[in-house]
Short mmCIF file of C-alpha atoms in Angstrom, two decimals:
data_model
loop_
_atom_site.label_atom_id
_atom_site.label_comp_id
_atom_site.label_asym_id
_atom_site.label_seq_id
_atom_site.Cartn_x
_atom_site.Cartn_y
_atom_site.Cartn_z
CA MET A 1 -31.83 -8.07 14.12
CA ARG A 2 -30.21 -7.92 10.64
CA GLU A 3 -30.84 -4.19 10.49
CA LYS A 4 -29.05 -3.62 13.82
CA ILE A 5 -26.09 -5.57 12.72
CA SER A 6 -26.07 -3.75 9.38
CA THR A 7 -26.22 -0.37 11.28
CA TYR A 8 -23.35 -1.37 13.59
CA ILE A 9 -21.12 -2.57 10.83
CA GLY A 10 -21.99 0.52 8.78
CA HIS A 11 -20.87 2.74 11.54
CA LEU A 12 -17.84 0.58 12.25
CA LEU A 13 -16.64 0.83 8.70
CA CYS A 14 -17.56 4.59 8.67
CA LEU A 15 -20.09 4.28 5.83
CA GLN A 16 -21.73 7.72 5.11
CA PRO A 17 -25.58 8.02 4.92
CA SER A 18 -27.07 7.38 1.51
CA ARG A 19 -27.77 10.33 -0.66
CA LEU A 20 -30.84 10.17 -2.99
CA ARG A 21 -31.92 12.10 -5.96
CA ARG A 22 -35.00 14.23 -5.61
CA ASN A 23 -35.52 14.04 -9.33
CA CYS A 24 -35.70 10.47 -10.38
CA GLY A 25 -35.44 11.38 -14.09
CA GLN A 26 -31.81 12.48 -13.68
CA GLY A 27 -28.52 10.84 -13.21
CA SER A 28 -27.55 7.28 -12.51
CA GLY A 29 -25.79 5.40 -9.91
CA GLU A 30 -22.14 4.34 -9.64
CA THR A 31 -20.41 1.56 -7.77
CA VAL A 32 -17.06 0.17 -6.94
CA LEU A 33 -15.95 -3.41 -7.33
CA HIS A 34 -13.42 -4.26 -4.72
CA GLY A 35 -14.80 -3.39 -1.42
CA THR A 36 -17.19 -0.66 -0.35
CA ALA A 37 -20.19 0.22 -2.57
CA ILE A 38 -21.49 3.43 -3.96
CA LEU A 39 -25.05 3.94 -4.90
CA ASP A 40 -26.03 7.11 -6.75
CA GLY A 41 -22.47 8.22 -6.19
CA GLN A 42 -22.67 7.88 -2.42
CA TRP A 43 -22.15 5.39 0.35
CA VAL A 44 -25.01 2.91 1.02
CA SER A 45 -26.25 3.31 4.59
CA SER A 46 -28.50 1.37 6.84
CA CYS A 47 -31.21 4.00 6.39
CA ARG A 48 -34.29 2.14 5.07
CA VAL A 49 -34.82 3.27 1.50
CA ASN A 50 -37.41 2.12 -1.01
CA LEU A 51 -36.37 2.26 -4.63
CA GLU A 52 -39.98 2.48 -5.96
CA GLU A 53 -40.96 5.49 -3.80
CA SER A 54 -37.42 7.10 -4.33
CA LYS A 55 -37.44 8.57 -0.93
CA PRO A 56 -36.09 7.62 2.54
CA SER A 57 -38.40 6.31 5.18
CA CYS A 58 -36.14 7.56 7.94
CA MET A 59 -34.66 10.91 8.60
CA SER A 60 -31.33 11.14 6.55
CA ASP A 61 -28.60 13.46 7.60
CA HIS A 62 -27.62 14.19 3.99
CA MET A 63 -29.44 15.07 0.82
CA THR A 64 -28.25 16.06 -2.64
CA ILE A 65 -30.02 17.62 -5.45
CA ARG A 66 -29.12 17.28 -9.19
CA LYS A 67 -28.69 20.51 -11.07
CA SER A 68 -26.96 21.72 -14.18
CA ASN A 69 -24.09 24.23 -13.73
CA GLU A 70 -23.25 27.12 -16.05
CA ASN A 71 -21.55 24.76 -18.47
CA GLY A 72 -24.57 22.51 -18.66
CA ILE A 73 -22.95 19.68 -16.61
CA ASP A 74 -25.28 17.65 -14.40
CA VAL A 75 -23.74 17.74 -10.92
CA GLU A 76 -24.95 17.21 -7.38
CA HIS A 77 -25.33 19.97 -4.82
CA HIS A 78 -24.99 19.21 -1.12
CA ALA A 79 -27.72 20.22 1.16
CA ASP A 80 -25.37 20.04 4.16
CA GLN A 81 -21.68 19.80 4.81
CA ALA A 82 -19.53 16.77 4.70
CA ASN A 83 -18.29 15.32 8.01
CA GLY A 84 -15.84 12.57 7.23
CA SER A 85 -12.66 12.55 9.06
CA PHE A 86 -9.17 11.67 7.77
CA SER A 87 -9.22 8.29 9.43
CA HIS A 88 -12.60 7.56 8.05
CA VAL A 89 -11.45 8.23 4.58
CA VAL A 90 -8.37 6.21 4.94
CA ILE A 91 -10.31 3.20 6.37
CA ASN A 92 -12.90 3.37 3.56
CA MET A 93 -10.15 3.73 0.89
CA ILE A 94 -8.26 0.65 2.18
CA GLY A 95 -11.45 -1.30 2.44
CA MET A 96 -12.32 -0.27 -1.04
CA LEU A 97 -8.99 -1.39 -2.70
CA ILE A 98 -8.52 -4.75 -0.90
CA GLY A 99 -10.74 -7.32 -2.71
CA LEU A 100 -10.63 -9.78 -5.47
CA GLY A 101 -7.18 -8.76 -6.78
CA GLN A 102 -5.49 -9.95 -3.53
CA LEU A 103 -6.23 -13.62 -4.54
CA SER A 104 -3.96 -13.42 -7.57
CA ILE A 105 -1.04 -11.24 -6.31
CA PRO A 106 1.17 -14.22 -5.22
CA TYR A 107 0.51 -16.01 -8.53
CA ALA A 108 1.39 -12.82 -10.48
CA MET A 109 4.70 -12.45 -8.69
CA GLU A 110 5.63 -16.19 -9.28
CA THR A 111 4.68 -15.90 -13.01
CA GLY A 112 6.55 -12.63 -13.55
CA GLY A 113 9.40 -13.13 -11.19
CA TRP A 114 10.37 -11.30 -8.04
CA THR A 115 11.58 -8.17 -9.93
CA SER A 116 7.99 -7.74 -11.11
CA ILE A 117 7.26 -6.40 -7.63
CA PHE A 118 8.74 -3.09 -8.97
CA LEU A 119 5.81 -3.03 -11.37
CA LEU A 120 3.29 -3.72 -8.63
CA ILE A 121 4.89 -0.79 -6.55
CA GLY A 122 5.19 1.44 -9.54
CA LEU A 123 1.54 0.99 -10.39
CA GLY A 124 0.70 1.72 -6.81
CA ILE A 125 2.56 5.02 -7.06
CA ILE A 126 0.84 5.82 -10.30
CA ALA A 127 -2.62 4.92 -8.95
CA ALA A 128 -1.95 7.13 -5.91
CA TYR A 129 -0.73 9.96 -8.21
CA SER A 130 -3.83 9.68 -10.43
CA SER A 131 -6.04 9.93 -7.31
CA LEU A 132 -4.45 13.18 -6.54
CA LEU A 133 -5.22 14.35 -10.03
CA LEU A 134 -8.90 13.70 -9.49
CA GLY A 135 -8.74 15.75 -6.35
CA LYS A 136 -7.14 18.62 -8.35
CA CYS A 137 -10.01 18.42 -10.86
CA LEU A 138 -12.42 18.67 -7.97
CA ASP A 139 -10.63 21.68 -6.69
CA LYS A 140 -11.00 23.33 -10.09
CA ASN A 141 -14.71 23.06 -9.95
CA PRO A 142 -16.11 22.47 -6.46
CA LYS A 143 -19.51 21.69 -7.89
CA LEU A 144 -18.35 18.36 -9.39
CA ILE A 145 -19.14 15.40 -7.27
CA SER A 146 -18.68 12.06 -8.98
CA TYR A 147 -16.10 10.50 -11.34
CA ARG A 148 -18.53 10.83 -14.24
CA ASP A 149 -19.14 14.52 -13.46
CA ILE A 150 -15.36 14.99 -13.92
CA ALA A 151 -15.40 13.18 -17.17
CA GLN A 152 -18.31 15.40 -18.34
CA GLN A 153 -16.44 18.58 -17.32
CA ALA A 154 -13.41 17.47 -19.24
CA PHE A 155 -14.87 15.96 -22.41
CA GLY A 156 -18.57 16.82 -22.39
CA THR A 157 -21.38 14.21 -22.97
CA LYS A 158 -19.20 11.95 -25.06
CA GLY A 159 -16.62 11.73 -22.23
CA LYS A 160 -19.29 10.95 -19.70
CA PHE A 161 -20.67 8.16 -21.99
CA LEU A 162 -17.35 6.57 -22.52
CA THR A 163 -16.58 6.66 -18.85
CA SER A 164 -19.91 5.15 -17.88
CA THR A 165 -19.35 2.40 -20.46
CA PHE A 166 -16.01 1.62 -18.89
CA ILE A 167 -17.59 1.63 -15.41
CA TYR A 168 -20.39 -0.88 -16.31
CA MET A 169 -17.91 -3.02 -18.41
CA GLU A 170 -15.73 -3.35 -15.29
CA ILE A 171 -18.82 -4.21 -13.17
CA PHE A 172 -19.97 -6.85 -15.46
CA MET A 173 -16.46 -8.39 -16.17
CA ALA A 174 -15.51 -8.37 -12.47
CA LEU A 175 -18.74 -10.19 -11.58
CA VAL A 176 -17.80 -12.89 -14.09
CA SER A 177 -14.47 -13.16 -12.30
CA TYR A 178 -16.28 -13.32 -8.91
CA THR A 179 -18.44 -16.13 -10.26
CA ILE A 180 -15.40 -18.07 -11.55
CA SER A 181 -13.86 -17.68 -8.16
CA LEU A 182 -17.15 -18.92 -6.57
CA HIS A 183 -17.02 -21.99 -8.85
CA ASP A 184 -13.36 -22.82 -8.07
CA ASN A 185 -13.52 -22.41 -4.34
CA LEU A 186 -17.00 -23.93 -3.79
CA ILE A 187 -15.94 -27.38 -5.18
CA THR A 188 -12.95 -27.18 -2.89
CA VAL A 189 -14.81 -26.26 0.27
CA LEU A 190 -17.40 -28.94 -0.47
CA ALA A 191 -14.96 -31.63 -1.61
CA GLY A 192 -16.54 -35.18 -1.64
CA THR A 193 -19.96 -33.80 -2.59
CA HIS A 194 -21.51 -35.41 -5.65
CA ILE A 195 -24.58 -34.24 -7.49
CA LYS A 196 -25.90 -35.64 -10.62
CA VAL A 197 -28.83 -34.56 -12.68
CA PRO A 198 -29.63 -37.36 -15.19
CA TRP A 199 -30.88 -35.03 -18.08
CA THR A 200 -27.84 -32.74 -17.97
CA LYS A 201 -24.11 -33.04 -18.61
CA LEU A 202 -23.15 -30.62 -15.91
CA SER A 203 -20.50 -31.60 -13.51
CA THR A 204 -20.93 -31.37 -9.76
CA SER A 205 -18.88 -28.10 -9.50
CA GLN A 206 -21.02 -26.58 -12.15
CA LEU A 207 -24.32 -27.72 -10.38
CA LEU A 208 -22.97 -26.36 -7.07
CA THR A 209 -22.25 -23.04 -8.60
CA ILE A 210 -25.76 -22.81 -10.15
CA ILE A 211 -27.34 -23.62 -6.83
CA ALA A 212 -25.20 -20.92 -5.05
CA VAL A 213 -26.12 -18.31 -7.65
CA LEU A 214 -29.82 -19.31 -7.41
CA ILE A 215 -29.57 -18.81 -3.67
CA ALA A 216 -28.14 -15.28 -4.24
CA LEU A 217 -30.64 -14.47 -7.10
CA PRO A 218 -33.50 -13.26 -4.88
CA SER A 219 -31.23 -10.43 -3.55
CA LEU A 220 -31.56 -8.86 -6.97
CA TRP A 221 -35.27 -8.29 -6.24
CA LEU A 222 -34.62 -6.35 -3.06
CA ARG A 223 -36.36 -2.97 -2.84
CA ASP A 224 -34.89 -2.04 0.55
CA LEU A 225 -31.42 -0.65 0.10
CA SER A 226 -30.71 -1.36 3.78
CA SER A 227 -30.31 -4.99 2.82
CA VAL A 228 -27.94 -4.06 0.09
CA SER A 229 -26.05 -2.15 2.73
CA PHE A 230 -25.78 -5.22 4.84
CA LEU A 231 -24.47 -7.20 1.90
CA SER A 232 -21.94 -4.41 1.29
CA SER A 233 -20.64 -4.54 4.83
CA GLY A 234 -20.56 -8.42 4.56
CA GLY A 235 -18.45 -8.13 1.46
CA ILE A 236 -15.77 -5.98 3.11
CA VAL A 237 -15.58 -8.23 6.07
CA MET A 238 -15.13 -11.27 3.86
CA SER A 239 -12.26 -9.57 1.97
CA LEU A 240 -10.54 -8.70 5.11
CA LEU A 241 -11.01 -12.27 6.45
CA ILE A 242 -9.42 -13.63 3.22
CA PHE A 243 -6.35 -11.41 3.61
CA VAL A 244 -5.86 -12.15 7.37
CA SER A 245 -6.25 -16.00 6.75
CA VAL A 246 -3.79 -16.13 3.98
CA ALA A 247 -1.20 -13.92 5.83
CA SER A 248 -1.59 -15.96 8.96
CA THR A 249 -0.94 -19.39 7.36
CA ALA A 250 2.66 -18.42 6.99
CA ILE A 251 2.81 -17.84 10.79
CA PHE A 252 0.50 -20.48 12.21
CA GLY A 253 -0.04 -22.90 9.36
CA GLY A 254 3.32 -24.69 9.38
CA VAL A 255 4.02 -24.01 5.70
CA LYS A 256 7.57 -22.87 5.43
CA PRO A 257 8.29 -20.07 2.88
CA ASN A 258 11.39 -21.80 1.47
CA HIS A 259 10.69 -21.80 -2.31
CA SER A 260 12.89 -19.57 -4.52
CA ILE A 261 11.18 -17.09 -6.82
CA PRO A 262 12.54 -16.62 -10.32
CA VAL A 263 14.25 -13.19 -11.06
CA LEU A 264 12.15 -12.29 -14.06
CA HIS A 265 9.98 -13.68 -16.80
CA ILE A 266 9.83 -10.74 -19.16
CA HIS A 267 7.41 -12.45 -21.62
CA ASN A 268 4.80 -12.73 -18.73
CA ILE A 269 4.78 -9.03 -17.86
CA PRO A 270 1.87 -7.97 -20.17
CA THR A 271 -0.31 -10.75 -18.58
CA ILE A 272 0.43 -9.96 -14.93
CA PHE A 273 0.14 -6.23 -15.60
CA GLY A 274 -3.68 -6.67 -15.79
CA LEU A 275 -3.66 -8.61 -12.52
CA TYR A 276 -1.58 -5.91 -10.81
CA ILE A 277 -3.64 -2.93 -12.06
CA PHE A 278 -6.86 -4.59 -11.28
CA SER A 279 -5.82 -4.74 -7.62
CA TYR A 280 -5.74 -0.85 -7.49
CA ALA A 281 -9.00 -0.17 -9.40
CA GLY A 282 -11.16 1.86 -7.26
CA HIS A 283 -10.89 5.40 -8.52
CA ILE A 284 -14.56 5.67 -9.33
CA VAL A 285 -15.13 6.15 -5.61
CA LEU A 286 -12.38 8.68 -4.89
CA PRO A 287 -14.32 11.85 -5.81
CA ASN A 288 -17.07 10.82 -3.44
CA LEU A 289 -14.44 10.31 -0.62
CA TYR A 290 -13.02 13.60 -1.38
CA LYS A 291 -16.40 15.29 -0.95
CA ALA A 292 -17.06 13.38 2.25
CA MET A 293 -14.10 14.88 4.00
CA LYS A 294 -14.48 17.77 6.54
CA ASP A 295 -11.11 18.96 5.36
CA PRO A 296 -10.68 18.18 1.62
CA SER A 297 -7.07 19.57 1.74
CA ARG A 298 -6.06 16.47 3.59
CA PHE A 299 -7.32 14.13 0.85
CA ALA A 300 -3.80 13.97 -0.73
CA LYS A 301 -2.33 12.76 2.59
CA ALA A 302 -5.16 10.18 3.02
CA SER A 303 -4.78 8.92 -0.54
CA ILE A 304 -1.04 8.66 -0.28
CA LEU A 305 -1.24 6.77 3.05
CA SER A 306 -3.98 4.40 1.89
CA PHE A 307 -2.19 3.44 -1.27
CA THR A 308 1.10 3.05 0.55
CA LEU A 309 -0.51 0.66 3.08
CA VAL A 310 -2.33 -1.37 0.47
CA THR A 311 0.85 -1.63 -1.67
CA ALA A 312 2.81 -2.74 1.39
CA LEU A 313 0.19 -5.37 2.16
CA TYR A 314 0.15 -6.53 -1.49
CA THR A 315 3.92 -6.77 -1.57
CA ALA A 316 4.09 -8.81 1.66
CA LEU A 317 1.32 -11.12 0.48
CA ALA A 318 3.05 -11.61 -2.96
CA PHE A 319 6.26 -12.60 -1.42
CA VAL A 320 4.78 -14.79 1.34
CA GLY A 321 2.50 -16.60 -1.11
CA ALA A 322 5.09 -17.09 -3.76
CA ARG A 323 7.78 -18.21 -1.17
CA MET A 324 5.34 -20.66 0.52
CA TYR A 325 3.99 -22.39 -2.60
CA GLY A 326 6.53 -21.61 -5.43
CA PRO A 327 5.60 -22.84 -8.91
CA GLU A 328 2.56 -24.72 -7.51
CA VAL A 329 0.92 -21.51 -6.26
CA ASN A 330 -2.64 -21.26 -7.61
CA PRO A 331 -4.00 -18.20 -9.47
CA GLN A 332 -6.29 -17.92 -6.31
CA ILE A 333 -4.13 -18.15 -3.33
CA THR A 334 -6.87 -19.73 -1.15
CA LEU A 335 -6.70 -22.85 -3.32
CA SER A 336 -3.03 -23.35 -2.41
CA MET A 337 -3.61 -23.38 1.25
CA PRO A 338 -3.39 -26.60 3.19
CA ARG A 339 -6.83 -28.18 3.32
CA HIS A 340 -6.66 -29.37 6.98
CA LEU A 341 -6.12 -25.92 8.47
CA LEU A 342 -8.92 -23.97 10.08
CA LEU A 343 -7.56 -20.79 8.55
CA THR A 344 -7.96 -22.49 5.05
CA LYS A 345 -11.58 -23.28 5.71
CA ILE A 346 -12.18 -19.61 6.88
CA ALA A 347 -10.44 -18.29 3.67
CA LEU A 348 -12.41 -20.63 1.42
CA TRP A 349 -15.81 -19.94 2.92
CA ALA A 350 -15.02 -16.20 2.76
CA THR A 351 -14.08 -16.52 -0.85
CA VAL A 352 -17.23 -18.38 -1.61
CA LEU A 353 -19.53 -16.01 0.23
CA THR A 354 -17.92 -12.74 -1.20
CA PRO A 355 -19.38 -13.28 -4.68
CA MET A 356 -22.85 -13.99 -3.18
CA THR A 357 -22.73 -10.63 -1.53
CA LYS A 358 -21.78 -8.75 -4.67
CA TYR A 359 -24.60 -9.45 -7.12
CA ALA A 360 -27.15 -7.21 -5.56
CA LEU A 361 -24.59 -4.67 -4.62
CA GLU A 362 -23.20 -4.34 -8.17
CA PHE A 363 -26.66 -4.50 -9.85
CA ALA A 364 -28.10 -1.74 -7.65
CA PRO A 365 -26.79 1.15 -9.71
CA LEU A 366 -28.20 -0.38 -12.86
CA ALA A 367 -31.41 -1.04 -11.01
CA ILE A 368 -31.75 2.68 -9.99
CA HIS A 369 -30.87 3.87 -13.54
CA LEU A 370 -33.39 1.46 -15.02
CA GLU A 371 -36.24 2.59 -12.76
CA GLN A 372 -35.33 6.26 -13.56
CA LYS A 373 -36.12 5.38 -17.19
CA LEU A 374 -39.41 3.74 -16.56
CA PRO A 375 -42.67 5.71 -16.82
CA VAL A 376 -43.53 7.60 -13.59
CA LYS A 377 -47.10 6.31 -13.72
CA MET A 378 -45.99 2.71 -13.76
CA SER A 379 -46.99 0.78 -10.64
CA SER A 380 -44.25 -0.07 -8.06
CA LYS A 381 -45.04 -3.80 -8.45
CA LEU A 382 -44.54 -3.73 -12.14
CA LYS A 383 -41.24 -1.71 -11.69
CA MET A 384 -40.07 -4.33 -9.27
CA ILE A 385 -40.79 -7.19 -11.76
CA ILE A 386 -38.97 -5.36 -14.60
CA ARG A 387 -36.03 -4.61 -12.35
CA GLY A 388 -35.77 -8.09 -10.88
CA SER A 389 -36.24 -9.74 -14.36
CA VAL A 390 -33.49 -7.73 -15.97
CA GLY A 391 -31.22 -8.47 -13.00
CA SER A 392 -31.99 -12.12 -13.19
CA LEU A 393 -31.31 -12.26 -16.91
CA LEU A 394 -27.97 -10.48 -16.41
CA LEU A 395 -26.98 -12.86 -13.63
CA VAL A 396 -27.81 -15.92 -15.83
CA LEU A 397 -25.59 -14.39 -18.57
CA ILE A 398 -22.72 -13.85 -16.03
CA LEU A 399 -23.18 -17.40 -14.80
CA ALA A 400 -23.14 -18.83 -18.29
CA LEU A 401 -19.86 -16.99 -19.08
CA ALA A 402 -18.22 -17.97 -15.80
CA LEU A 403 -18.93 -21.61 -16.34
CA SER A 404 -17.89 -21.42 -20.04
CA VAL A 405 -14.65 -19.54 -19.34
CA PRO A 406 -13.43 -20.97 -16.03
CA TYR A 407 -10.02 -19.38 -16.11
CA PHE A 408 -9.89 -16.85 -13.20
CA GLU A 409 -6.32 -15.50 -13.88
CA TYR A 410 -6.97 -14.71 -17.49
CA ALA A 411 -10.38 -13.23 -16.98
CA LEU A 412 -8.98 -10.99 -14.29
CA SER A 413 -5.95 -10.02 -16.41
CA PHE A 414 -8.11 -9.20 -19.33
CA THR A 415 -10.48 -7.10 -17.20
CA GLY A 416 -7.56 -5.11 -15.72
CA SER A 417 -5.80 -4.56 -19.03
CA LEU A 418 -8.81 -3.65 -21.02
CA VAL A 419 -10.87 -1.64 -18.46
CA SER A 420 -9.19 -0.96 -15.15
CA VAL A 421 -6.04 0.73 -16.57
CA GLY A 422 -8.36 3.25 -18.20
CA ILE A 423 -10.17 4.01 -15.06
CA CYS A 424 -7.02 4.10 -12.86
CA VAL A 425 -4.50 5.67 -15.02
CA ILE A 426 -5.47 6.98 -18.48
CA PHE A 427 -8.73 8.75 -17.67
CA PRO A 428 -7.65 10.65 -14.66
CA CYS A 429 -4.43 11.95 -16.42
CA ALA A 430 -6.55 12.91 -19.47
CA PHE A 431 -9.14 14.68 -17.25
CA TYR A 432 -6.50 16.66 -15.48
CA CYS A 433 -4.68 17.74 -18.65
CA LYS A 434 -8.01 18.88 -20.14
CA ILE A 435 -9.51 20.63 -17.16
CA CYS A 436 -6.33 22.27 -15.89
CA TRP A 437 -4.73 22.99 -19.33
CA GLY A 438 -2.84 26.22 -19.27
CA GLN A 439 -2.03 25.92 -15.56
CA ILE A 440 0.18 22.86 -15.82
CA SER A 441 3.92 23.13 -16.26
CA LYS A 442 5.50 21.36 -19.20
CA PRO A 443 7.35 18.77 -17.05
CA VAL A 444 4.08 17.82 -15.44
CA LEU A 445 2.31 17.86 -18.69
CA MET A 446 4.97 15.54 -20.24
CA LEU A 447 4.55 13.25 -17.14
CA ASN A 448 0.85 12.91 -17.63
CA PHE A 449 1.28 12.24 -21.34
CA THR A 450 3.87 9.64 -20.57
CA LEU A 451 1.58 7.85 -18.16
CA ILE A 452 -1.25 7.94 -20.59
CA ALA A 453 1.17 6.39 -23.27
CA PHE A 454 2.50 3.89 -20.69
CA GLY A 455 -0.99 2.79 -19.53
CA SER A 456 -2.25 2.54 -23.11
CA LEU A 457 0.73 0.42 -24.27
CA LEU A 458 0.60 -2.03 -21.41
CA GLY A 459 -3.19 -2.11 -21.64
CA VAL A 460 -3.05 -3.11 -25.21
CA LEU A 461 -0.23 -5.61 -24.73
CA GLY A 462 -1.97 -7.08 -21.65
CA THR A 463 -5.30 -7.31 -23.39
CA ILE A 464 -3.65 -9.18 -26.40
CA SER A 465 -1.63 -11.38 -24.21
CA SER A 466 -4.52 -12.36 -21.83
CA SER A 467 -6.84 -12.80 -24.82
CA LYS A 468 -4.51 -15.25 -26.54
CA LEU A 469 -3.99 -17.36 -23.34
CA LEU A 470 -7.80 -17.35 -22.74
CA VAL A 471 -8.46 -18.47 -26.35
CA LYS A 472 -5.68 -21.13 -26.01
CA SER A 473 -7.19 -22.45 -22.76
CA LEU A 474 -10.64 -22.62 -24.29
CA GLN A 475 -9.40 -24.48 -27.40
CA LYS A 476 -7.47 -26.99 -25.13
CA ARG A 477 -10.65 -27.52 -23.13
CA ALA A 478 -12.73 -28.06 -26.18
CA HIS A 479 -10.05 -30.55 -27.51
CA LEU A 480 -10.10 -32.48 -24.23
CA ALA A 481 -13.86 -32.54 -24.23
#
């Protein structure tokens, strides 16, 4: 029954069939954090796949093969043609972008002032522009498939390594933020619950979070990627439920949006920059969306439309949330909603369930990469034990960090400023300048250098600001303890 539901949702959300590598000794998977998932650079499908056997147990419509091109770059070659329509790509792109960042947008506006919305809109424009640059890089060398392929084309093995490091850093840090969100919302949705373990000093909220993570832990041992596909679809639905519930509160919840929003708090801009840019972090997936299109020439229009709609939704959510709750708005908007409303309960449960769908989904690329490094002669059972054990240890580390640093807004801002700005702004501009050097006009070249400098400056300032606030919060917590 679960597989039928997964298949239906997969088709509904236009997920493309999974592409597998014929040579398991090459390449590694990629993923995106905020919505739809990518495994091995392609959409997870409901096709039943066994990681140990590295082959599909059903007929797949697509297959890719890893080969090195004339420049020695490891890229994927399609065995068939892409069939994604314009609407499919727009839906997938919007679903990819709307995620964890939407929880903090109203708080960011209230903290930075209503004029900070121009920063949010400006970053949306920059993110859309950098997505077009990735498309131009793919046009330059049609053999390139993934974000990391573009990095290797531009800067060789070192560029690919640096990009991969940023990708996995974002995955890890975002999962810490997801777990913090799980902790904060779980104690709210289960208000009145009291759990006490005599031999520990853990609070009820911490114990509930540990229980929730332990419930999700077995998903890391899954060998069938169709289950991961089901989790992926569930994560997207949860993100959409959160957005709709929060937006509907202003209409049906009886909360009047009559709070005034400050004009500008310039000293808070570096901190909220990380929150804003994290909300647009999804560029890892864009090359795959480009390659999935029947007509790649329409990718620019699809990208512009998607980022425009998402920016409009974020802007509306920011104004509505800040106007409804004013200075009391929580860094997670779901925690500001009236507790008695059904919409609040839906939003809270969706926020609680979302992290639990992310663990196996985000670990899958690492699991694939890990298995590729294990000896071919090793038994499938031993591979499963190693993969599951490594995943379990990582999840325990993520849980420990989330419980030790329970400051959602600072963790998210730190992630955005340190990592997301590189993936969304700095890297695409640098890739484009390197790959298309000599064919770029001086004004465009200066524009890209300016964006690189702008992203680097705000990234450094945002990282320093969020780090200081995080340290101060931890020191205050230690003092109170």
